[in-house]
N, CA, C and O of each residue as an XYZ file, in Angstrom:
852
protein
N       0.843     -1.184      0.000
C       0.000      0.000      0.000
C       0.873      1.225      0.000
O       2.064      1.169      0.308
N       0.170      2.492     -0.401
C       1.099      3.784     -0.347
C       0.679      4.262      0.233
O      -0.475      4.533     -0.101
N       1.231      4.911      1.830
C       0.677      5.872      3.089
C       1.020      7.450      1.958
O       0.992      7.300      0.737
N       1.220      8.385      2.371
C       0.741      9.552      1.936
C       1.201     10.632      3.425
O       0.542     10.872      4.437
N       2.271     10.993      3.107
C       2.784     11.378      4.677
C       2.763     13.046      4.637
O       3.238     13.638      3.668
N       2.099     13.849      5.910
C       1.632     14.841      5.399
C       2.253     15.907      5.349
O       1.699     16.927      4.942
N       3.792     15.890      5.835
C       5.008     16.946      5.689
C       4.948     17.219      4.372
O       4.536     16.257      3.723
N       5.237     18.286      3.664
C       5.801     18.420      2.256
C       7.052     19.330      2.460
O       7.281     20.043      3.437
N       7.884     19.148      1.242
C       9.024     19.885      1.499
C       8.978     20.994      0.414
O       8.786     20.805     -0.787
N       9.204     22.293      1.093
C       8.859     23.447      0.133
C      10.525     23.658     -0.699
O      11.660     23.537     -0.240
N      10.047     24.006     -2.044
C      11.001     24.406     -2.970
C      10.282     25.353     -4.108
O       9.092     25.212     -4.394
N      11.125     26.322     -4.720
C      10.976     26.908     -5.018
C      10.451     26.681     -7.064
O      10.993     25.947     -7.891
N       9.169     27.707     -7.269
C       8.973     27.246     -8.383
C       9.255     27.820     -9.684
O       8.935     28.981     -9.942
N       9.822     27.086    -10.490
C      10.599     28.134    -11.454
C       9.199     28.133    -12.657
O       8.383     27.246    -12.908
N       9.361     29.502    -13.213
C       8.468     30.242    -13.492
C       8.048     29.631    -15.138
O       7.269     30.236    -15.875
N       8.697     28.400    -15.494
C       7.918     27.654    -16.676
C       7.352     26.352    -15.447
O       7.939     25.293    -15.672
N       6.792     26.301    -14.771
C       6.118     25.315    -13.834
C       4.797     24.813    -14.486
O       4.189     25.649    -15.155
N       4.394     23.861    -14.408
C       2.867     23.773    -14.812
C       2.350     22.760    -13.686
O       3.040     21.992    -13.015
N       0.830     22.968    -13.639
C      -0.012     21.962    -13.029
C      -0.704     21.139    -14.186
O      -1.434     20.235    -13.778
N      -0.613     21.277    -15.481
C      -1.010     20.375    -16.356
C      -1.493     18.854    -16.325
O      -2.626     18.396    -16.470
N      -0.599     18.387    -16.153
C      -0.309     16.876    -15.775
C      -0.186     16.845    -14.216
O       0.295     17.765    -13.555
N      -0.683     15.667    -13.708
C      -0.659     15.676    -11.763
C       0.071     13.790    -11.887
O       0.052     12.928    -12.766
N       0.436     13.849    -10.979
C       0.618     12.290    -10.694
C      -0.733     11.629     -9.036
O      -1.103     12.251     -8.041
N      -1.029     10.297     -9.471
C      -2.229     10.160     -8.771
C      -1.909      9.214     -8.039
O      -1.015      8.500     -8.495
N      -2.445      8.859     -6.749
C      -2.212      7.558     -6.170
C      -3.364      6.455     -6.386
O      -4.437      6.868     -6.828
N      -3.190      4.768     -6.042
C      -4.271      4.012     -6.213
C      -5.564      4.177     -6.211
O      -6.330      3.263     -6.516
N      -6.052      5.653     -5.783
C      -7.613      5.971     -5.308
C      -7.641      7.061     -6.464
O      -8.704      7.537     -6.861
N      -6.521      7.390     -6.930
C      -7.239      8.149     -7.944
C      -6.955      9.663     -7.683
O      -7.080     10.589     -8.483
N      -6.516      9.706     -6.291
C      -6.766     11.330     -5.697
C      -5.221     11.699     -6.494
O      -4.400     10.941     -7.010
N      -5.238     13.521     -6.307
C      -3.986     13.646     -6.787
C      -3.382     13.923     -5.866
O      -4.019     14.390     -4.921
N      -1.639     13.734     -5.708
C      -0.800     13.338     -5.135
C      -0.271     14.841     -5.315
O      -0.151     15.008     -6.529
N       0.251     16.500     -4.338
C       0.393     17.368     -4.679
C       2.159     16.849     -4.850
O       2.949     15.923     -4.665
N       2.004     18.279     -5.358
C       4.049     18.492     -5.771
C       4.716     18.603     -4.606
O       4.209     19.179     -3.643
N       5.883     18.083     -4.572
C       6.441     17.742     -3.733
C       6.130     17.009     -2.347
O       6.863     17.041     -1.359
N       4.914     16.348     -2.456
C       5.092     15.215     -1.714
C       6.001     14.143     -1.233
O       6.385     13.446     -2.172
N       6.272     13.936     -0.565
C       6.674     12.225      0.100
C       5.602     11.012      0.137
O       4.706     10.896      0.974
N       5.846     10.219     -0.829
C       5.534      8.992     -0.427
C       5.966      8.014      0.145
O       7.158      7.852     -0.118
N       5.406      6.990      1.068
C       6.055      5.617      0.995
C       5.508      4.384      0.896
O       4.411      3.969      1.269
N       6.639      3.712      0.206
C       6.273      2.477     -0.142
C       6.647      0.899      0.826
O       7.836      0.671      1.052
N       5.514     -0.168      1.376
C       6.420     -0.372      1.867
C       5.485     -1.778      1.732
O       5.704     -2.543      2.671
N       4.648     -2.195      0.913
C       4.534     -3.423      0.100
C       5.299     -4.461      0.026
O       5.672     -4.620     -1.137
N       5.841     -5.507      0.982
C       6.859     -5.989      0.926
C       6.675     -7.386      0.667
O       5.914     -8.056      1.365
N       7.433     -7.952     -0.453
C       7.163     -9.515     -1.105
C       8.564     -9.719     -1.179
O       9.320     -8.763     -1.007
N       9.045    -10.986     -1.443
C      10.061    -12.242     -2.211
C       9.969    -11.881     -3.485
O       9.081    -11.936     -4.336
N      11.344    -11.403     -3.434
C      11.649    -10.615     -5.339
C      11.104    -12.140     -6.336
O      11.261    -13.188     -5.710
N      10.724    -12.238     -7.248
C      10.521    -13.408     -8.082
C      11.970    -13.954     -8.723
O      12.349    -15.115     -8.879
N      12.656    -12.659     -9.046
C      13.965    -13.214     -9.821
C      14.907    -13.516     -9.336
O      15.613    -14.419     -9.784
N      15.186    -12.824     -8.252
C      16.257    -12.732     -7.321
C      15.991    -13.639     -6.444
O      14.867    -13.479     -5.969
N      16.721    -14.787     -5.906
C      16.293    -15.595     -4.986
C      16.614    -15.142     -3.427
O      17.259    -14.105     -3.579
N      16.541    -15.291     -2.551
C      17.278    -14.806     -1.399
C      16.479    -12.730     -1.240
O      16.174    -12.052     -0.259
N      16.453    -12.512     -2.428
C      16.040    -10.957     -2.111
C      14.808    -10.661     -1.886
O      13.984    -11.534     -2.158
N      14.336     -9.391     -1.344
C      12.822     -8.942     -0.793
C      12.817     -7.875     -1.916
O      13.656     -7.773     -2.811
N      11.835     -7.172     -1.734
C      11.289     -6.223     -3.361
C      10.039     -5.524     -2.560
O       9.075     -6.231     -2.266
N      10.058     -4.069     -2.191
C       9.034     -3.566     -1.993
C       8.700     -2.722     -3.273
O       9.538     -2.094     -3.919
N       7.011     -2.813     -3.620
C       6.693     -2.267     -4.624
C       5.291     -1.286     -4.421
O       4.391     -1.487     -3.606
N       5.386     -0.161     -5.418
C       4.025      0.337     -5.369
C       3.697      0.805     -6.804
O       4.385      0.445     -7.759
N       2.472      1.731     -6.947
C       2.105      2.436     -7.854
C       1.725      3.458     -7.678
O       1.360      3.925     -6.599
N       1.758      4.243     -9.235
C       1.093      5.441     -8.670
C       0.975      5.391    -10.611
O       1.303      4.536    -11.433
N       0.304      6.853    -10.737
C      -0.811      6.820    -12.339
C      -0.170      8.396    -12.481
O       0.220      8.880    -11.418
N      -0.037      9.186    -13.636
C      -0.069      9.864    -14.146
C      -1.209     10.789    -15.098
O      -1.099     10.463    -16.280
N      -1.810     11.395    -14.975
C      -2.750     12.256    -15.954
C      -2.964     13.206    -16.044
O      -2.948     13.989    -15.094
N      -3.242     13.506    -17.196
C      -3.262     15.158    -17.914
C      -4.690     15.542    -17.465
O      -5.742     14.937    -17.673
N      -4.479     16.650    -16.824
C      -5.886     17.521    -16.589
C      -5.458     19.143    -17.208
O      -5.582     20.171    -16.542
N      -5.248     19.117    -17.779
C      -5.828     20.125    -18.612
C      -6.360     19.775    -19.904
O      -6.388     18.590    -20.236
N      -6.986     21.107    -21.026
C      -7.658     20.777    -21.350
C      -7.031     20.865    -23.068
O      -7.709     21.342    -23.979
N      -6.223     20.545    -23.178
C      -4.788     20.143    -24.476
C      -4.235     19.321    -23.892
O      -4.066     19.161    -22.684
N      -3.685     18.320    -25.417
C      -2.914     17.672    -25.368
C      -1.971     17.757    -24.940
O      -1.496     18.867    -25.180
N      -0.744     16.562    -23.827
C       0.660     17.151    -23.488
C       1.249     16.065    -23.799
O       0.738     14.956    -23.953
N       2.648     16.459    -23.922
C       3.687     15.422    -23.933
C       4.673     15.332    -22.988
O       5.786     15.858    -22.965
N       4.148     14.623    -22.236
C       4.889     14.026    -20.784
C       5.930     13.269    -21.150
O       5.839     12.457    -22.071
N       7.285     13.509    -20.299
C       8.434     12.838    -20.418
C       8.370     12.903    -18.936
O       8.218     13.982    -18.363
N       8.505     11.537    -18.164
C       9.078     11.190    -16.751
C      10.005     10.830    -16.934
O      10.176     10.120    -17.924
N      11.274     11.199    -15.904
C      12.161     11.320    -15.423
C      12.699     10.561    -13.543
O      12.130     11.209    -12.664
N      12.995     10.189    -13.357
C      13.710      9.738    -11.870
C      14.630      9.431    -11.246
O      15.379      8.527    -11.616
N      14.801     10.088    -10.172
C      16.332     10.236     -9.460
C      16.687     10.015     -8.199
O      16.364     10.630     -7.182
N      17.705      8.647     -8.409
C      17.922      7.978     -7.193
C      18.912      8.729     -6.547
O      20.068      8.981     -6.887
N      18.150      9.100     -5.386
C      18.970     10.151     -4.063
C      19.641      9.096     -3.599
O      20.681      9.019     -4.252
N      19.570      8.096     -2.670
C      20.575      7.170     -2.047
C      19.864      5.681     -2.135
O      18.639      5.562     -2.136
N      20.888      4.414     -2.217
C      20.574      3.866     -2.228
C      21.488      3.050     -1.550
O      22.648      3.368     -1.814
N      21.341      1.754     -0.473
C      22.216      1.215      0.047
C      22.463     -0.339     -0.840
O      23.296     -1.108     -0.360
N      21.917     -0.645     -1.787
C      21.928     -1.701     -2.323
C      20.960     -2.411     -2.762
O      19.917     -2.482     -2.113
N      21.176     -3.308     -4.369
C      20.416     -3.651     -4.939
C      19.647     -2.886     -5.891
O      20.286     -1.902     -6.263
N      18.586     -2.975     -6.383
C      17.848     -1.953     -7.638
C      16.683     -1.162     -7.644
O      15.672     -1.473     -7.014
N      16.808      0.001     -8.436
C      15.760      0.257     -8.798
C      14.816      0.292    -10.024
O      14.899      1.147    -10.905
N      14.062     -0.547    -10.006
C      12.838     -0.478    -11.167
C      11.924      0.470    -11.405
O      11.238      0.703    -10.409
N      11.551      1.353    -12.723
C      10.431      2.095    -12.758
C      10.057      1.915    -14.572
O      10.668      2.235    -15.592
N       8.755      1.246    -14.301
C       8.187      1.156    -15.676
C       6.849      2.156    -15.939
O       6.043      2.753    -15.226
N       7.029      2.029    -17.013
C       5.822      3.026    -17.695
C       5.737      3.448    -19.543
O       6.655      3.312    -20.352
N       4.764      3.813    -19.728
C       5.515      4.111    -21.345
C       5.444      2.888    -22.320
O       5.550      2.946    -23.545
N       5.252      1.816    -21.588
C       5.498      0.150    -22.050
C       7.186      0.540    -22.239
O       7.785      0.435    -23.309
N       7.633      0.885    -21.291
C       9.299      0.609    -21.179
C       9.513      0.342    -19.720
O       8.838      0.782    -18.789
N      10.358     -0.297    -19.675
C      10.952     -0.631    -17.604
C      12.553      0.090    -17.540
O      13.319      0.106    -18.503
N      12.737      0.447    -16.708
C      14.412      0.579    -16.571
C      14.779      0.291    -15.474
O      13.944      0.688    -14.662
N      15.889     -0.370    -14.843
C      16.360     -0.950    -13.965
C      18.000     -0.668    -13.362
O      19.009     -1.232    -13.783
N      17.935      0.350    -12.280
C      19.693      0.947    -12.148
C      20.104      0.357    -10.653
O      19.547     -0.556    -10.045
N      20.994      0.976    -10.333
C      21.491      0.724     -8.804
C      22.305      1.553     -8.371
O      22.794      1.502     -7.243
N      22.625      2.697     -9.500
C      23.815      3.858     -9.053
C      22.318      4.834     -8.679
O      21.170      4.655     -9.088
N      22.928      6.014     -7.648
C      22.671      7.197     -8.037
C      22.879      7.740     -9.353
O      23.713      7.367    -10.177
N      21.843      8.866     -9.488
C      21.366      9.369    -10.891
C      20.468      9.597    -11.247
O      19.524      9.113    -10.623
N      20.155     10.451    -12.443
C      18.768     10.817    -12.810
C      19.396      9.909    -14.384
O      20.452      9.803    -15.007
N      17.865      9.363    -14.476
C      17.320      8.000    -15.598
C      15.946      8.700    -16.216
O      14.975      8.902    -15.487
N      15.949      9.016    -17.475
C      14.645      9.019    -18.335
C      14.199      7.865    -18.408
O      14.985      7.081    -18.939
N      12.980      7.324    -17.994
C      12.041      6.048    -18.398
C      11.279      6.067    -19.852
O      11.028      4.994    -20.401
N      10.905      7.363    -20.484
C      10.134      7.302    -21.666
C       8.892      8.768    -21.741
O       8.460      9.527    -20.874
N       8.704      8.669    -22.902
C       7.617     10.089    -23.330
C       6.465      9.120    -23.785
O       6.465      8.022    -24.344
N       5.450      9.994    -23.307
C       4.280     10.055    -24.084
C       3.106     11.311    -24.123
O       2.930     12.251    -23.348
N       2.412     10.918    -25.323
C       1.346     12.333    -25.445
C      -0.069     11.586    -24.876
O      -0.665     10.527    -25.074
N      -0.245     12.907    -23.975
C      -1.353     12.560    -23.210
C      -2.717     12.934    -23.928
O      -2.651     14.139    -24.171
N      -3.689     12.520    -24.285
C      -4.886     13.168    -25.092
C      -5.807     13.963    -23.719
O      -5.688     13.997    -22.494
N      -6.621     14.460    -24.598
C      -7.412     15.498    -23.402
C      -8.235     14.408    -23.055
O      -8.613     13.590    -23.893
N      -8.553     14.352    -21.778
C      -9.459     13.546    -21.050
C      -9.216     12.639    -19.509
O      -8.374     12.979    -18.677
N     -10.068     11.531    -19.363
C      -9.790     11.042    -18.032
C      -8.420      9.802    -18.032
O      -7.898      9.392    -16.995
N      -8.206      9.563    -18.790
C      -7.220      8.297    -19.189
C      -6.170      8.757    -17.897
O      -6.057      9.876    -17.398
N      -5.453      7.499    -17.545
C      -4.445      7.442    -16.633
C      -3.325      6.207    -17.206
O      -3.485      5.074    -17.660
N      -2.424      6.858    -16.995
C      -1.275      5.880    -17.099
C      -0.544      5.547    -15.607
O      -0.475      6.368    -14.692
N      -0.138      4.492    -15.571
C       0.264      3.686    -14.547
C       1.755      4.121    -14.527
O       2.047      4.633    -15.608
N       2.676      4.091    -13.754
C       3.880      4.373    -13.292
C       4.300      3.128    -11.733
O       3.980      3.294    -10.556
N       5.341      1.592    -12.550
C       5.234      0.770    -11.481
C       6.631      1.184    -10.931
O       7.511      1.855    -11.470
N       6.585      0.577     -9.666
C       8.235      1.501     -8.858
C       8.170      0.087     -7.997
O       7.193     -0.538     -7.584
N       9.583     -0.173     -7.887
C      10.213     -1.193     -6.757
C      11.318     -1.041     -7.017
O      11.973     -0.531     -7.926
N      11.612     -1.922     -5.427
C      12.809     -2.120     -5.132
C      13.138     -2.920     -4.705
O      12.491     -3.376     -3.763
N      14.892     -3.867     -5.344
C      14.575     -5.395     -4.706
C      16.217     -5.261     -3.713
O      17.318     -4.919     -4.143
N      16.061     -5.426     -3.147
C      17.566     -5.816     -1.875
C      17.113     -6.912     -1.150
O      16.085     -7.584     -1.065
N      18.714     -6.851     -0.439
C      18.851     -8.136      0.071
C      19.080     -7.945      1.572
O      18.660     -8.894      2.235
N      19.568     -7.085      2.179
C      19.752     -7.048      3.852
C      18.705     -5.352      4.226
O      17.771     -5.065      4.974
N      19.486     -4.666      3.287
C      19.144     -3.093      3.654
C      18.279     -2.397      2.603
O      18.700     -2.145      1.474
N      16.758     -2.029      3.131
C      16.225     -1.319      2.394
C      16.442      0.068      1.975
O      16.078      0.446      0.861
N      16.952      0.753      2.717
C      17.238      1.896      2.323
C      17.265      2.724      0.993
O      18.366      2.792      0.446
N      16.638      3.105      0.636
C      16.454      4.307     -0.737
C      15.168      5.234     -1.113
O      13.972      5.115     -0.844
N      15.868      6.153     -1.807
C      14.993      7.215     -2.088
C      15.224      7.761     -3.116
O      16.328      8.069     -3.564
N      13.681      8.006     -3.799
C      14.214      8.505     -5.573
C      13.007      9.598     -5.601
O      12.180      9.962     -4.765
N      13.259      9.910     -6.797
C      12.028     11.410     -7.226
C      11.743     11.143     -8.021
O      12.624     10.683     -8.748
N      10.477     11.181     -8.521
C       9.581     10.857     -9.769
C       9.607     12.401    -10.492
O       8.946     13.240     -9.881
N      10.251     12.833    -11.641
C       9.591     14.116    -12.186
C       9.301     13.838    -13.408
O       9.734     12.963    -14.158
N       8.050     15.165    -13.639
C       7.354     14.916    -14.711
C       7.978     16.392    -15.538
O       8.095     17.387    -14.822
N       8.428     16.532    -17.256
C       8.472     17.046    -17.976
C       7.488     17.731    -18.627
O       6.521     17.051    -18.282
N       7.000     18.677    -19.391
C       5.677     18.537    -19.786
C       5.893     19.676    -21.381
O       6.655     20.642    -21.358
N       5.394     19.442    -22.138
C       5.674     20.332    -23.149
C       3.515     20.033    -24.075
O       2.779     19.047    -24.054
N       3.320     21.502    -24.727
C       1.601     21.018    -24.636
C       2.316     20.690    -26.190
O       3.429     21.002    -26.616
N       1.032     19.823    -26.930
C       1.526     19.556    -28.394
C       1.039     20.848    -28.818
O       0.108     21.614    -28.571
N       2.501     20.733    -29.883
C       2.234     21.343    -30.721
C       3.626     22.787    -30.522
O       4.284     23.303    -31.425
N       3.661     23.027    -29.302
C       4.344     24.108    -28.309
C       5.809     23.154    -28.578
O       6.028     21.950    -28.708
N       6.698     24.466    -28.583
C       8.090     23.778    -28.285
C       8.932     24.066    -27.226
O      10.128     23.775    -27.212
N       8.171     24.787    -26.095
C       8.321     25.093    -25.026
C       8.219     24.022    -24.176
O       7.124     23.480    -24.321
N       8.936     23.468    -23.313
C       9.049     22.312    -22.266
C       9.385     23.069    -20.699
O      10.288     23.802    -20.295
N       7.660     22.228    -19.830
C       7.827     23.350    -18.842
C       8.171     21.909    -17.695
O       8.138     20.743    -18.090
N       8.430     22.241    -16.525
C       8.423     21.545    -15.610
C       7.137     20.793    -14.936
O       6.374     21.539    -14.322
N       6.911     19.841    -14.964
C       5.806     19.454    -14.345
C       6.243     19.166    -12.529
O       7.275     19.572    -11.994
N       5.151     18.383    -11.867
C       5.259     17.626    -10.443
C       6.297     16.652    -10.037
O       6.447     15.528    -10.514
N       7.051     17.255     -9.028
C       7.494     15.378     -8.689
C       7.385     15.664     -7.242
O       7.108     16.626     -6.525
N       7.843     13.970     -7.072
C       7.089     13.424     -5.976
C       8.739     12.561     -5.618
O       9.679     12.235     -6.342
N       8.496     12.448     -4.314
C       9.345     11.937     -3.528
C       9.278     10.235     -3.099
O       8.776     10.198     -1.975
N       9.508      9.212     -3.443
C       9.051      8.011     -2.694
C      10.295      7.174     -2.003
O      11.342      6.858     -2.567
N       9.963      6.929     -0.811
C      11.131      6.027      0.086
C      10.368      4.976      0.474
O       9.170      4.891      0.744
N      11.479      3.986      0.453
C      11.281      2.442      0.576
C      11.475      2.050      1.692
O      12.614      2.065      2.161
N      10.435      1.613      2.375
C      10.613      0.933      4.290
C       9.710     -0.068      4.689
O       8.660      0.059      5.319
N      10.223     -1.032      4.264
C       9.920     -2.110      4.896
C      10.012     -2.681      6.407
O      10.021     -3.791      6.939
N      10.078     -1.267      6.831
C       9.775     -1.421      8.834
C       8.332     -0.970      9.185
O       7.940     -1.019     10.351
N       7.369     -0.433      7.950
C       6.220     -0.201      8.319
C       5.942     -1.164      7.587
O       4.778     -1.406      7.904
N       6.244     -1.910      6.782
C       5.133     -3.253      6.425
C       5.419     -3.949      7.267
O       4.406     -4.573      7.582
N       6.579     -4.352      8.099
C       6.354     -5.370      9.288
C       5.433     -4.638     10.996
O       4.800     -5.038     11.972
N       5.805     -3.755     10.565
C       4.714     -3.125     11.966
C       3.450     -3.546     11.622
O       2.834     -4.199     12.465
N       2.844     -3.270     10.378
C       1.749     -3.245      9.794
C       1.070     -4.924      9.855
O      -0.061     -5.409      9.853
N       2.507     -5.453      9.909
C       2.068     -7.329     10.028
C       1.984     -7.576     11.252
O       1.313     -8.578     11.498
N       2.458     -6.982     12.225
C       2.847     -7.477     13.725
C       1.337     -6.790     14.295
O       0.704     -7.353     15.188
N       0.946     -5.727     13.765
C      -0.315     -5.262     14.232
C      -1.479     -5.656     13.921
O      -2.364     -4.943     14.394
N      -1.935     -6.794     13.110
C      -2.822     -7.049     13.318
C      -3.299     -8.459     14.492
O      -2.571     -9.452     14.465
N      -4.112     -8.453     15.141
C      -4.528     -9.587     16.185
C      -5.119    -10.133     15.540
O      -5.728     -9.932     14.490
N      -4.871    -11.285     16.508
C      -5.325    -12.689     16.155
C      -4.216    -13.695     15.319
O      -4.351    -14.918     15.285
N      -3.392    -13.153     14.829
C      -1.964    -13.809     13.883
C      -0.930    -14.613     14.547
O      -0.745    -14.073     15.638
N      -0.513    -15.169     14.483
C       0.738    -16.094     15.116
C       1.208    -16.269     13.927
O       0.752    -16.113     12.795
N       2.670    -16.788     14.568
C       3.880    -16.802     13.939
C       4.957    -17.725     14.336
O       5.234    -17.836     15.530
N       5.601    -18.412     13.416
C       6.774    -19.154     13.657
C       7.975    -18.535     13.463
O       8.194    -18.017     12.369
N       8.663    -18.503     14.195
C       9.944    -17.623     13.647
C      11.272    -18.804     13.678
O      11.547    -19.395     14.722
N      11.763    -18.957     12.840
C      13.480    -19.609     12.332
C      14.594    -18.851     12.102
O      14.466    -17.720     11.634
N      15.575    -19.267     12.340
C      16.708    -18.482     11.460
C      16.722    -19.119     10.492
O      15.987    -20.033     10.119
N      18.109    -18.352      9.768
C      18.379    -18.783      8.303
C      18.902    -20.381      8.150
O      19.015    -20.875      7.029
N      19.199    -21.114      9.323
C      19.179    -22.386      9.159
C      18.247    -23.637      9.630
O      18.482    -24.747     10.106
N      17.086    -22.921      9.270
C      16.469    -23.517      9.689
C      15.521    -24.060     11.149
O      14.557    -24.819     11.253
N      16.270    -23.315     12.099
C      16.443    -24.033     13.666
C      14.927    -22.823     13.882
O      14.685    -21.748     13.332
N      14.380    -23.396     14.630
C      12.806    -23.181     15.194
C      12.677    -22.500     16.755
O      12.345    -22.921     17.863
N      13.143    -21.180     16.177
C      13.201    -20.389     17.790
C      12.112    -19.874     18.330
O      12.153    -19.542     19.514
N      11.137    -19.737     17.707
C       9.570    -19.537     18.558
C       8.731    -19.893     17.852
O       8.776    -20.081     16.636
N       7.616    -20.052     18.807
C       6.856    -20.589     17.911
C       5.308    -20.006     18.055
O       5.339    -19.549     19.198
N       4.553    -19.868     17.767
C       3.211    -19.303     17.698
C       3.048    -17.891     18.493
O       2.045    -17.490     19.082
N       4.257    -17.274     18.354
C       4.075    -15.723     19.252
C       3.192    -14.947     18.265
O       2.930    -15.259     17.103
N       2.774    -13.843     18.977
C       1.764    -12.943     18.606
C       2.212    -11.900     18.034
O       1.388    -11.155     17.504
N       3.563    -11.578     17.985
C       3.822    -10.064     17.796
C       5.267    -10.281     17.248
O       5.852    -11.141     17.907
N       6.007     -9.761     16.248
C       7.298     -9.549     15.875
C       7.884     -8.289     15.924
O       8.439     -7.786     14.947
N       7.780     -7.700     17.116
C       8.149     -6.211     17.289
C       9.005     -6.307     18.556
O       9.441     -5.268     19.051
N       9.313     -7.700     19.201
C      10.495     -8.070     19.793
C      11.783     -8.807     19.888
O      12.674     -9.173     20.654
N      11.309     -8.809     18.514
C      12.816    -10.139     18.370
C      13.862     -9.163     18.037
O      13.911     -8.120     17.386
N      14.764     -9.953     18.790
C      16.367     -8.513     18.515
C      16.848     -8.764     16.819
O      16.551     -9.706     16.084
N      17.653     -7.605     16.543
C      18.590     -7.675     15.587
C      18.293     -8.841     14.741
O      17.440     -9.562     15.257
N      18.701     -9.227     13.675
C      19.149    -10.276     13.101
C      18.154    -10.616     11.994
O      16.979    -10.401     12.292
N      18.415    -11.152     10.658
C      17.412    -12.078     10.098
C      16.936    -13.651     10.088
O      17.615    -14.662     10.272
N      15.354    -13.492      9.773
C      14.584    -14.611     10.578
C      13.788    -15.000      9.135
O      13.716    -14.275      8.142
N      13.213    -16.348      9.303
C      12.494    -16.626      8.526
C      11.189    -16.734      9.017
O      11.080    -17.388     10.055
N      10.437    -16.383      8.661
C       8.560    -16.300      9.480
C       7.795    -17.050      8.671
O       7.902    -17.088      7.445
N       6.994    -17.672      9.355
C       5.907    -18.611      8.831
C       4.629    -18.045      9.389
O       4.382    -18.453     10.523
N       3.821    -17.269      8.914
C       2.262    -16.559      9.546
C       1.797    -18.185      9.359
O       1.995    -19.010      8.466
N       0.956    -18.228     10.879
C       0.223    -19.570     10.704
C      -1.309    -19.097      9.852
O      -1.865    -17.999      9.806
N      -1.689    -20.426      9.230
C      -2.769    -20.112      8.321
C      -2.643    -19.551      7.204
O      -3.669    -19.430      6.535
N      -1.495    -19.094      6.714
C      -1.080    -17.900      5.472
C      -0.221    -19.372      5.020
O       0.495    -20.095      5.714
N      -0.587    -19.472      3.661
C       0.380    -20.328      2.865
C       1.613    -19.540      2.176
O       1.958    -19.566      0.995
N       2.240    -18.749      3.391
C       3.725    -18.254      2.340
C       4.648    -18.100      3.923
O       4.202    -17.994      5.065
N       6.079    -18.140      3.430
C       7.124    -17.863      4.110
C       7.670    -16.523      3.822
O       7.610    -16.233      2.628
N       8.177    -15.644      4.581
C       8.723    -14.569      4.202
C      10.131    -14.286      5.278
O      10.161    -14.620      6.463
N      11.191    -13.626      4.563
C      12.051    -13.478      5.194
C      11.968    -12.142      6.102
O      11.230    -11.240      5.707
N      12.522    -12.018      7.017
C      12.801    -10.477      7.585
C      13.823     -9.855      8.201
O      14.382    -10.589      9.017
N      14.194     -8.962      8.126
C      15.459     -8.221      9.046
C      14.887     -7.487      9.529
O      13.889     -6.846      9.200
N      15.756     -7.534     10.753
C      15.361     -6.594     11.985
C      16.681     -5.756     12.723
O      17.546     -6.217     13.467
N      16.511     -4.472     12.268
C      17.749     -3.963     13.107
C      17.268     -2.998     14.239
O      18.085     -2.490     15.007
C-alpha cells in the first residue's frame, strides 16, 4: 500500500512550472508536488532468490484541457543496495547507481485516461532508498518544455512489518536462516532482537524473510 505522509518539502517554483499533468495515487486522488511517499509493500523478489522487493504504484494524468507530452524522469537520491525499477511508457528501466534516468515520453490526449507508473525495489539485507519521480511537460504542438510535479518516494519495509505485527489474532513461527525453530506461535514480531529470521504466519500459505535492526 502507499501511506501519503503529510510533511511536504517546500522548494521553489521556477516560473515555466505547470499543473497540467498531476501524478495520482491508487484511489485516484492527486498526489500534490512535492510530496513524500512511501512504499512499503513488501514480497520475495521473483527473480532474485534470497532478495525482498518492496513495490508500489502510482498513475499519471493530464488535466488540462490540451494535449501534453509528458516525459518522466527519476532520481535515485541514495541507495544502500540492490535496484531500482520504474516502468511506464510500455518501457521498464532498472539501475542501482545514483542518478537521474529518463524512463520514456508520451502524449497525453485530453481527457480522463491514466497511465500507470510501477516503482520497486529489490535488496537483500538493507532497504534503504529514495528517488524522485519528475514529470516534464511540453503542450503539443508548443516547443516550449515546462516543468511538471514530482514526488518523492522512500522504501521501508519497517512499516510493512509493523503493519504485520499489528494485526490480532496472527501467530507466527519464527526460524533463522538455518532452519532451527526459535519460537513458535508468538503474537507479535516487534520483539525479536537484531538479526534475520524466517517467518511462517500460521494459516497464510507463504514464508517470508525479515530483518530486523
Amino acid at each position: 500500500f502507499i501511506g501519503l505522509l503529510t510533511s511536504l518539502f517546500v522548494s521553489a517554483q521556477a516560473q515555466t512550472s505547470t499543473n497540467d499533468v498531476a501524478f495520482l495515487d491508487e484511489q485516484g486522488r492527486v498526489i500534490p508536488n512535492g510530496t513524500t511517499i512511501v512504499l512499503s509493500k513488501l514480497t520475495e523478489s521473483e527473480f532474485s532468490f534470497g532478495f525482498n522487493e518492496i513495490a508500489g504504484k502510482v498513475y499519471i494524468q493530464n488535466k488540462s484541457d490540451k494535449a501534453q507530452n509528458v516525459t518522466l524522469h527519476y532520481i535515485i537520491e541514495g541507495i544502500d543496495e540492490g535496484d531500482v525499477k520504474v516502468c511506464a511508457f510500455t518501457n521498464c528501466t532498472s539501475e542501482e547507481m545514483p542518478g537521474t534516468y529518463e524512463v520514456g515520453s508520451k502524449l497525453f490526449s485530453v481527457g480522463p485516461d491514466k497511465e500507470a507508473v510501477e516503482i520497486g525495489h529489490s535488496y537483500g539485507e538493507s532497504e534503504n532508498c529514495l528517488i524522485t519521480l519528475k514529470l516534464k511537460v511540453k503542450e503539443f504542438g508548443s516547443e516550449e518544455e515546462k516543468d511538471g510535479p514530482a514526488i518523492t518516494v522512500k522504501f521501508d519495509a519497517k512499516t510493512a512489518i509493523a503493519t504485520v505485527t499489528s494485526q490480532k489474532g496472527l501467530t507466527y513461527d519464527v526460524f533463522n536462516t538455518q532452519g532451527v525453530l526459535l519460537h513458535k506461535q508468538i503474537t507479535s514480531l516487534s520483539n525479536l532482537p537484531k538479526g534475520i529470521y524466517i517467518v511462517k504466519q500460521k494459516g497464510v500459505a507463504s514464508t517470508k524473510k525479515y530483518v530486523v535492526r
